[in-house]
Amino acid sequence: ILNVEQSPQSLHVQEGDSTNFTCSFPSSNFYALHWYRWETAKSPEALFVMTLNGDEKKKGRISATLNTKEGYSYLYIKGSQPEDSATYLCAFIRSYGGATNKLIFGTGTLLAVQP
Amino acid sequence: DTAVSQTPKYLVTQMGNDKSIKCEQNLGHDTMYWYKQDSKKFLKIMFSYNNKELIINETVPNRFSPKSPDKAHLNLHINSLELGDSAVYFCASSQRGGGRQETQYFGPGTRLLVL
Protein backbone atom coordinates (compact mmCIF):
# COMPACT_ATOMS: atom_id res chain seq x y z
CA ILE A 1 0.00 0.00 0.00
CA LEU A 2 1.41 3.35 -0.99
CA ASN A 3 0.74 6.12 1.49
CA VAL A 4 1.15 9.77 0.78
CA GLU A 5 0.79 11.81 3.92
CA GLN A 6 0.49 15.55 4.29
CA SER A 7 0.85 17.65 7.39
CA PRO A 8 -0.61 19.59 8.91
CA GLN A 9 -4.18 18.77 7.88
CA SER A 10 -5.13 22.41 8.23
CA LEU A 11 -3.43 25.67 8.90
CA HIS A 12 -4.74 29.12 9.81
CA VAL A 13 -2.37 32.04 9.33
CA GLN A 14 -2.59 35.81 9.23
CA GLU A 15 -2.06 37.78 6.06
CA GLY A 16 1.63 38.40 5.60
CA ASP A 17 2.77 35.29 7.49
CA SER A 18 5.04 32.84 5.76
CA THR A 19 4.13 29.21 6.05
CA ASN A 20 5.15 25.75 4.95
CA PHE A 21 3.76 22.25 4.89
CA THR A 22 5.02 18.76 4.25
CA CYS A 23 4.30 15.89 1.92
CA SER A 24 5.75 12.47 2.80
CA PHE A 25 5.87 9.64 0.31
CA PRO A 26 7.58 6.25 -0.16
CA SER A 27 11.20 6.83 -1.17
CA SER A 28 11.61 3.65 -3.21
CA ASN A 29 11.10 3.65 -6.98
CA PHE A 30 10.42 7.37 -7.07
CA TYR A 31 9.23 8.75 -10.41
CA ALA A 32 7.69 12.18 -9.80
CA LEU A 33 5.89 14.33 -7.26
CA HIS A 34 3.15 16.80 -8.13
CA TRP A 35 1.81 19.71 -6.12
CA TYR A 36 -1.72 20.95 -6.80
CA ARG A 37 -3.66 23.92 -5.52
CA TRP A 38 -7.37 23.30 -5.01
CA GLU A 39 -9.69 26.19 -4.29
CA THR A 40 -13.15 25.46 -2.95
CA ALA A 41 -15.70 24.72 -5.69
CA LYS A 42 -12.96 24.68 -8.36
CA SER A 43 -10.73 22.03 -9.96
CA PRO A 44 -7.26 21.14 -8.70
CA GLU A 45 -4.64 23.18 -10.58
CA ALA A 46 -1.07 22.02 -11.05
CA LEU A 47 1.56 24.06 -9.25
CA PHE A 48 4.74 22.05 -9.67
CA VAL A 49 6.00 18.76 -11.02
CA MET A 50 9.19 17.69 -9.29
CA THR A 51 11.37 14.86 -10.46
CA LEU A 52 14.95 15.17 -9.24
CA ASN A 53 16.34 14.88 -5.75
CA GLY A 54 17.23 18.37 -4.57
CA ASP A 55 14.80 20.03 -7.01
CA GLU A 56 13.61 23.46 -6.02
CA LYS A 57 10.79 25.10 -7.91
CA LYS A 58 9.29 28.55 -7.52
CA LYS A 59 6.17 30.31 -8.79
CA GLY A 60 5.73 33.79 -7.40
CA ARG A 61 5.57 33.58 -3.62
CA ILE A 62 5.20 29.79 -3.64
CA SER A 63 8.17 27.44 -3.74
CA ALA A 64 8.78 23.75 -3.20
CA THR A 65 11.70 21.47 -2.45
CA LEU A 66 12.14 17.76 -2.95
CA ASN A 67 14.11 15.08 -1.12
CA THR A 68 13.59 11.74 -2.83
CA LYS A 69 16.09 9.84 -0.65
CA GLU A 70 14.14 10.47 2.52
CA GLY A 71 10.76 10.79 0.84
CA TYR A 72 9.50 14.28 1.53
CA SER A 73 8.68 17.56 -0.17
CA TYR A 74 8.07 20.94 1.40
CA LEU A 75 5.81 23.65 0.03
CA TYR A 76 6.54 27.21 1.18
CA ILE A 77 4.35 30.28 0.85
CA LYS A 78 6.04 33.59 1.55
CA GLY A 79 3.89 36.48 2.76
CA SER A 80 0.55 34.63 2.60
CA GLN A 81 -2.40 36.48 1.09
CA PRO A 82 -6.11 35.71 1.46
CA GLU A 83 -6.18 34.51 -2.15
CA ASP A 84 -3.71 31.77 -1.19
CA SER A 85 -6.48 30.13 0.84
CA ALA A 86 -6.99 26.69 -0.68
CA THR A 87 -6.21 23.03 -0.16
CA TYR A 88 -2.71 22.11 -1.28
CA LEU A 89 -2.44 18.55 -2.52
CA CYS A 90 0.62 16.53 -3.28
CA ALA A 91 0.54 13.47 -5.50
CA PHE A 92 3.19 10.81 -5.91
CA ILE A 93 3.99 8.69 -8.94
CA ARG A 94 5.98 5.51 -8.48
CA SER A 95 8.01 3.93 -11.23
CA TYR A 96 7.19 0.25 -11.38
CA GLY A 97 7.17 -0.42 -15.08
CA GLY A 98 3.44 0.13 -15.24
CA ALA A 99 1.35 3.23 -15.77
CA THR A 100 3.65 6.11 -14.94
CA ASN A 101 0.77 8.54 -14.95
CA LYS A 102 -0.98 7.10 -11.92
CA LEU A 103 -1.15 9.85 -9.30
CA ILE A 104 -1.53 8.81 -5.69
CA PHE A 105 -2.84 11.78 -3.77
CA GLY A 106 -2.40 12.82 -0.17
CA THR A 107 -5.38 14.25 1.74
CA GLY A 108 -4.10 17.77 1.41
CA THR A 109 -3.34 20.68 3.70
CA LEU A 110 -6.15 23.20 4.03
CA LEU A 111 -4.73 26.70 4.29
CA ALA A 112 -6.86 29.60 5.49
CA VAL A 113 -5.29 33.05 5.36
CA GLN A 114 -7.08 35.67 7.40
CA PRO A 115 -6.88 39.33 6.36
CA ASP B 1 -12.87 28.17 -23.13
CA THR B 2 -13.03 25.43 -20.53
CA ALA B 3 -10.12 23.01 -20.99
CA VAL B 4 -11.71 19.99 -19.29
CA SER B 5 -15.47 20.06 -18.94
CA GLN B 6 -17.86 17.66 -17.27
CA THR B 7 -21.63 17.27 -17.49
CA PRO B 8 -23.70 17.32 -15.49
CA LYS B 9 -22.27 19.39 -12.68
CA TYR B 10 -24.82 17.98 -10.22
CA LEU B 11 -26.66 14.69 -10.38
CA VAL B 12 -29.29 13.58 -7.89
CA THR B 13 -30.83 10.19 -8.50
CA GLN B 14 -32.47 7.22 -6.87
CA MET B 15 -30.78 4.02 -5.84
CA GLY B 16 -30.87 1.40 -8.56
CA ASN B 17 -30.88 3.85 -11.45
CA ASP B 18 -28.31 3.91 -14.25
CA LYS B 19 -26.59 7.21 -14.99
CA SER B 20 -23.76 8.61 -17.11
CA ILE B 21 -21.29 11.42 -16.59
CA LYS B 22 -19.58 12.94 -19.60
CA CYS B 23 -16.14 14.47 -19.90
CA GLU B 24 -14.59 16.38 -22.76
CA GLN B 25 -11.19 18.02 -23.09
CA ASN B 26 -10.10 20.50 -25.75
CA LEU B 27 -6.40 20.46 -24.87
CA GLY B 28 -5.46 17.94 -27.54
CA HIS B 29 -4.35 15.47 -24.88
CA ASP B 30 -4.24 11.75 -25.54
CA THR B 31 -4.84 10.49 -22.00
CA MET B 32 -7.89 10.92 -19.80
CA TYR B 33 -8.79 9.83 -16.28
CA TRP B 34 -11.63 9.43 -13.83
CA TYR B 35 -11.07 10.12 -10.14
CA LYS B 36 -13.43 9.73 -7.21
CA GLN B 37 -13.26 12.03 -4.22
CA ASP B 38 -14.43 9.97 -1.29
CA SER B 39 -16.01 11.04 1.99
CA LYS B 40 -12.57 11.64 3.51
CA LYS B 41 -11.74 14.00 0.65
CA PHE B 42 -9.21 11.61 -0.88
CA LEU B 43 -8.87 11.79 -4.65
CA LYS B 44 -8.53 8.22 -5.91
CA ILE B 45 -7.93 7.18 -9.47
CA MET B 46 -10.54 4.89 -11.01
CA PHE B 47 -9.65 4.60 -14.69
CA SER B 48 -7.28 5.96 -17.29
CA TYR B 49 -7.48 5.80 -21.07
CA ASN B 50 -4.69 6.51 -23.53
CA ASN B 51 -5.72 6.94 -27.15
CA LYS B 52 -9.06 5.30 -26.36
CA GLU B 53 -7.40 2.28 -24.74
CA LEU B 54 -7.83 1.41 -21.08
CA ILE B 55 -4.46 1.61 -19.28
CA ILE B 56 -5.42 1.96 -15.63
CA ASN B 57 -8.30 0.06 -14.09
CA GLU B 58 -8.27 0.23 -10.32
CA THR B 59 -10.36 -1.94 -8.05
CA VAL B 60 -13.69 -0.45 -8.98
CA PRO B 61 -17.03 -2.32 -9.00
CA ASN B 62 -17.91 -3.49 -12.48
CA ARG B 63 -21.08 -1.41 -12.25
CA PHE B 64 -18.74 1.40 -13.33
CA SER B 65 -17.92 1.29 -17.03
CA PRO B 66 -15.84 3.95 -18.75
CA LYS B 67 -16.17 4.57 -22.46
CA SER B 68 -13.88 6.60 -24.66
CA PRO B 69 -15.41 7.23 -28.09
CA ASP B 70 -12.40 9.34 -29.07
CA LYS B 71 -9.32 10.91 -27.50
CA ALA B 72 -11.20 14.02 -26.44
CA HIS B 73 -14.00 12.25 -24.57
CA LEU B 74 -14.18 9.87 -21.64
CA ASN B 75 -17.59 9.04 -20.27
CA LEU B 76 -18.43 7.17 -17.09
CA HIS B 77 -21.52 5.00 -16.94
CA ILE B 78 -22.73 3.70 -13.61
CA ASN B 79 -25.28 0.89 -13.39
CA SER B 80 -27.52 0.09 -10.43
CA LEU B 81 -26.45 3.08 -8.39
CA GLU B 82 -25.89 2.53 -4.66
CA LEU B 83 -25.86 4.95 -1.77
CA GLY B 84 -22.09 4.54 -1.44
CA ASP B 85 -21.58 5.86 -4.97
CA SER B 86 -22.42 9.34 -3.72
CA ALA B 87 -19.25 11.35 -4.20
CA VAL B 88 -17.63 13.95 -6.41
CA TYR B 89 -16.22 12.52 -9.63
CA PHE B 90 -13.41 14.35 -11.38
CA CYS B 91 -12.23 13.91 -14.92
CA ALA B 92 -8.67 14.84 -15.90
CA SER B 93 -6.47 14.76 -18.97
CA SER B 94 -2.77 14.82 -19.80
CA GLN B 95 -0.42 14.36 -22.71
CA ARG B 96 1.76 11.27 -22.48
CA GLY B 97 5.30 11.52 -23.71
CA GLY B 98 5.87 14.49 -21.44
CA GLY B 99 8.14 12.23 -19.45
CA ARG B 100 8.32 12.96 -15.79
CA GLN B 101 6.89 16.46 -16.35
CA GLU B 102 3.49 15.15 -17.45
CA THR B 103 0.83 17.29 -15.75
CA GLN B 104 -2.82 16.40 -15.32
CA TYR B 105 -5.56 18.98 -15.88
CA PHE B 106 -8.78 18.52 -13.96
CA GLY B 107 -12.40 19.20 -14.76
CA PRO B 108 -14.75 20.96 -12.32
CA GLY B 109 -16.20 17.76 -10.90
CA THR B 110 -19.64 16.14 -10.94
CA ARG B 111 -21.41 15.94 -7.60
CA LEU B 112 -23.41 12.73 -7.51
CA LEU B 113 -25.97 12.15 -4.77
CA VAL B 114 -27.76 8.81 -4.63
CA LEU B 115 -30.93 8.79 -2.53
Coordinates of N, CA and C in Angstrom, one line a residue, chain A residues 4 30-32 34 36 38 41-46 49-52 55 57 89 93 95-96 98-107, chain B residues 4 9 31 33 35 37 40-45 48-50 55-56 58 90 94 96 99-109 111:
Chain A
V4 N 0.6 8.4 0.9 CA 1.2 9.8 0.8 C 0.5 10.6 1.9
F30 N 11.0 6.1 -6.9 CA 10.4 7.4 -7.1 C 10.4 7.7 -8.6
Y31 N 9.3 8.3 -9.0 CA 9.2 8.7 -10.4 C 9.0 10.3 -10.5
A32 N 8.0 10.7 -9.8 CA 7.7 12.2 -9.8 C 6.8 12.5 -8.6
H34 N 3.9 15.6 -7.7 CA 3.2 16.8 -8.1 C 2.6 17.6 -6.9
Y36 N -0.5 20.3 -6.2 CA -1.7 20.9 -6.8 C -2.3 21.9 -5.8
W38 N -6.0 23.6 -4.8 CA -7.4 23.3 -5.0 C -8.2 24.3 -4.2
A41 N -14.8 24.7 -4.6 CA -15.7 24.7 -5.7 C -15.0 24.9 -7.0
K42 N -13.7 24.6 -7.1 CA -13.0 24.7 -8.4 C -12.2 23.4 -8.6
S43 N -11.5 23.3 -9.7 CA -10.7 22.0 -10.0 C -9.3 22.2 -9.4
P44 N -8.7 21.1 -9.1 CA -7.3 21.1 -8.7 C -6.5 21.7 -9.9
E45 N -5.5 22.6 -9.5 CA -4.6 23.2 -10.6 C -3.2 22.8 -10.3
A46 N -2.5 22.4 -11.3 CA -1.1 22.0 -11.1 C -0.2 23.2 -10.7
V49 N 5.7 20.2 -10.9 CA 6.0 18.8 -11.0 C 7.5 18.7 -10.7
M50 N 7.8 17.8 -9.7 CA 9.2 17.7 -9.3 C 9.7 16.3 -9.5
T51 N 10.9 16.2 -10.1 CA 11.4 14.9 -10.5 C 12.7 14.5 -9.9
L52 N 13.6 15.5 -9.6 CA 14.9 15.2 -9.2 C 15.2 15.5 -7.8
D55 N 15.6 19.0 -6.2 CA 14.8 20.0 -7.0 C 14.2 21.1 -6.1
K57 N 11.6 24.4 -6.9 CA 10.8 25.1 -7.9 C 10.1 26.3 -7.2
L89 N -2.5 20.0 -2.4 CA -2.4 18.5 -2.5 C -1.1 18.2 -3.1
I93 N 4.0 9.7 -7.9 CA 4.0 8.7 -8.9 C 5.2 7.8 -8.7
S95 N 7.6 4.6 -10.0 CA 8.0 3.9 -11.2 C 8.0 2.4 -11.0
Y96 N 7.2 1.7 -11.6 CA 7.2 0.3 -11.4 C 7.0 -0.5 -12.7
G98 N 4.8 0.1 -14.8 CA 3.4 0.1 -15.2 C 3.0 1.5 -15.7
A99 N 1.9 1.9 -15.3 CA 1.4 3.2 -15.8 C 2.0 4.3 -15.0
T100 N 2.9 5.1 -15.7 CA 3.6 6.1 -14.9 C 2.9 7.4 -14.9
N101 N 1.6 7.3 -15.1 CA 0.8 8.5 -14.9 C -0.3 8.4 -13.8
K102 N 0.0 7.4 -13.0 CA -1.0 7.1 -11.9 C -0.6 7.9 -10.7
L103 N -1.4 9.0 -10.4 CA -1.1 9.8 -9.3 C -1.8 9.3 -8.1
I104 N -1.0 9.2 -7.0 CA -1.5 8.8 -5.7 C -1.5 10.0 -4.8
F105 N -2.7 10.5 -4.5 CA -2.8 11.8 -3.8 C -2.8 11.6 -2.3
G106 N -2.2 12.7 -1.6 CA -2.4 12.8 -0.2 C -3.8 13.5 0.1
T107 N -4.1 13.7 1.4 CA -5.4 14.2 1.7 C -5.4 15.8 1.7
Chain B
V4 N -11.1 21.3 -19.6 CA -11.7 20.0 -19.3 C -13.1 20.3 -18.7
K9 N -23.0 18.9 -13.8 CA -22.3 19.4 -12.7 C -22.8 18.8 -11.4
T31 N -4.6 11.3 -23.2 CA -4.8 10.5 -22.0 C -5.9 11.2 -21.1
Y33 N -8.7 10.5 -17.5 CA -8.8 9.8 -16.3 C -10.1 10.1 -15.6
Y35 N -11.4 10.2 -11.6 CA -11.1 10.1 -10.1 C -12.4 10.2 -9.3
Q37 N -13.6 11.4 -5.5 CA -13.3 12.0 -4.2 C -14.2 11.4 -3.2
K40 N -13.7 11.1 2.8 CA -12.6 11.6 3.5 C -11.8 12.6 2.7
K41 N -12.3 13.0 1.5 CA -11.7 14.0 0.6 C -10.5 13.5 -0.1
F42 N -10.3 12.2 -0.1 CA -9.2 11.6 -0.9 C -9.6 11.6 -2.3
L43 N -8.7 12.0 -3.2 CA -8.9 11.8 -4.7 C -8.2 10.5 -5.0
K44 N -9.1 9.5 -5.5 CA -8.5 8.2 -5.9 C -8.8 7.9 -7.4
I45 N -7.8 7.5 -8.0 CA -7.9 7.2 -9.5 C -8.8 6.0 -9.7
S48 N -8.0 5.1 -16.4 CA -7.3 6.0 -17.3 C -7.3 5.3 -18.7
Y49 N -7.5 6.2 -19.7 CA -7.5 5.8 -21.1 C -6.4 6.6 -21.8
N50 N -5.7 5.9 -22.7 CA -4.7 6.5 -23.5 C -5.1 6.2 -25.0
I55 N -5.8 1.9 -19.8 CA -4.5 1.6 -19.3 C -4.4 1.5 -17.8
I56 N -5.3 2.1 -17.1 CA -5.4 2.0 -15.6 C -6.9 1.6 -15.3
E58 N -8.4 0.5 -11.7 CA -8.3 0.2 -10.3 C -9.4 -0.7 -9.9
F90 N -14.2 13.4 -10.6 CA -13.4 14.4 -11.4 C -12.8 13.7 -12.6
S94 N -4.2 14.5 -19.7 CA -2.8 14.8 -19.8 C -2.3 14.4 -21.2
R96 N 0.7 12.2 -22.8 CA 1.8 11.3 -22.5 C 2.9 11.6 -23.4
G99 N 7.1 12.7 -20.4 CA 8.1 12.2 -19.4 C 7.7 12.5 -18.0
R100 N 8.6 12.8 -17.2 CA 8.3 13.0 -15.8 C 7.6 14.3 -15.5
Q101 N 7.6 15.2 -16.5 CA 6.9 16.5 -16.4 C 5.4 16.4 -16.7
E102 N 4.9 15.3 -17.0 CA 3.5 15.2 -17.4 C 2.6 15.7 -16.3
T103 N 1.7 16.7 -16.7 CA 0.8 17.3 -15.7 C -0.6 16.9 -16.1
Q104 N -1.4 16.7 -15.1 CA -2.8 16.4 -15.3 C -3.7 17.6 -15.1
Y105 N -4.7 17.8 -16.0 CA -5.6 19.0 -15.9 C -6.9 18.5 -15.5
F106 N -7.5 19.0 -14.5 CA -8.8 18.5 -14.0 C -10.0 19.3 -14.4
G107 N -11.1 18.6 -14.5 CA -12.4 19.2 -14.8 C -13.0 19.7 -13.4
P108 N -14.2 20.3 -13.5 CA -14.8 21.0 -12.3 C -15.4 20.0 -11.4
G109 N -15.6 18.7 -11.8 CA -16.2 17.8 -10.9 C -17.7 17.6 -11.1
R111 N -21.0 16.3 -8.9 CA -21.4 15.9 -7.6 C -22.6 15.0 -7.7

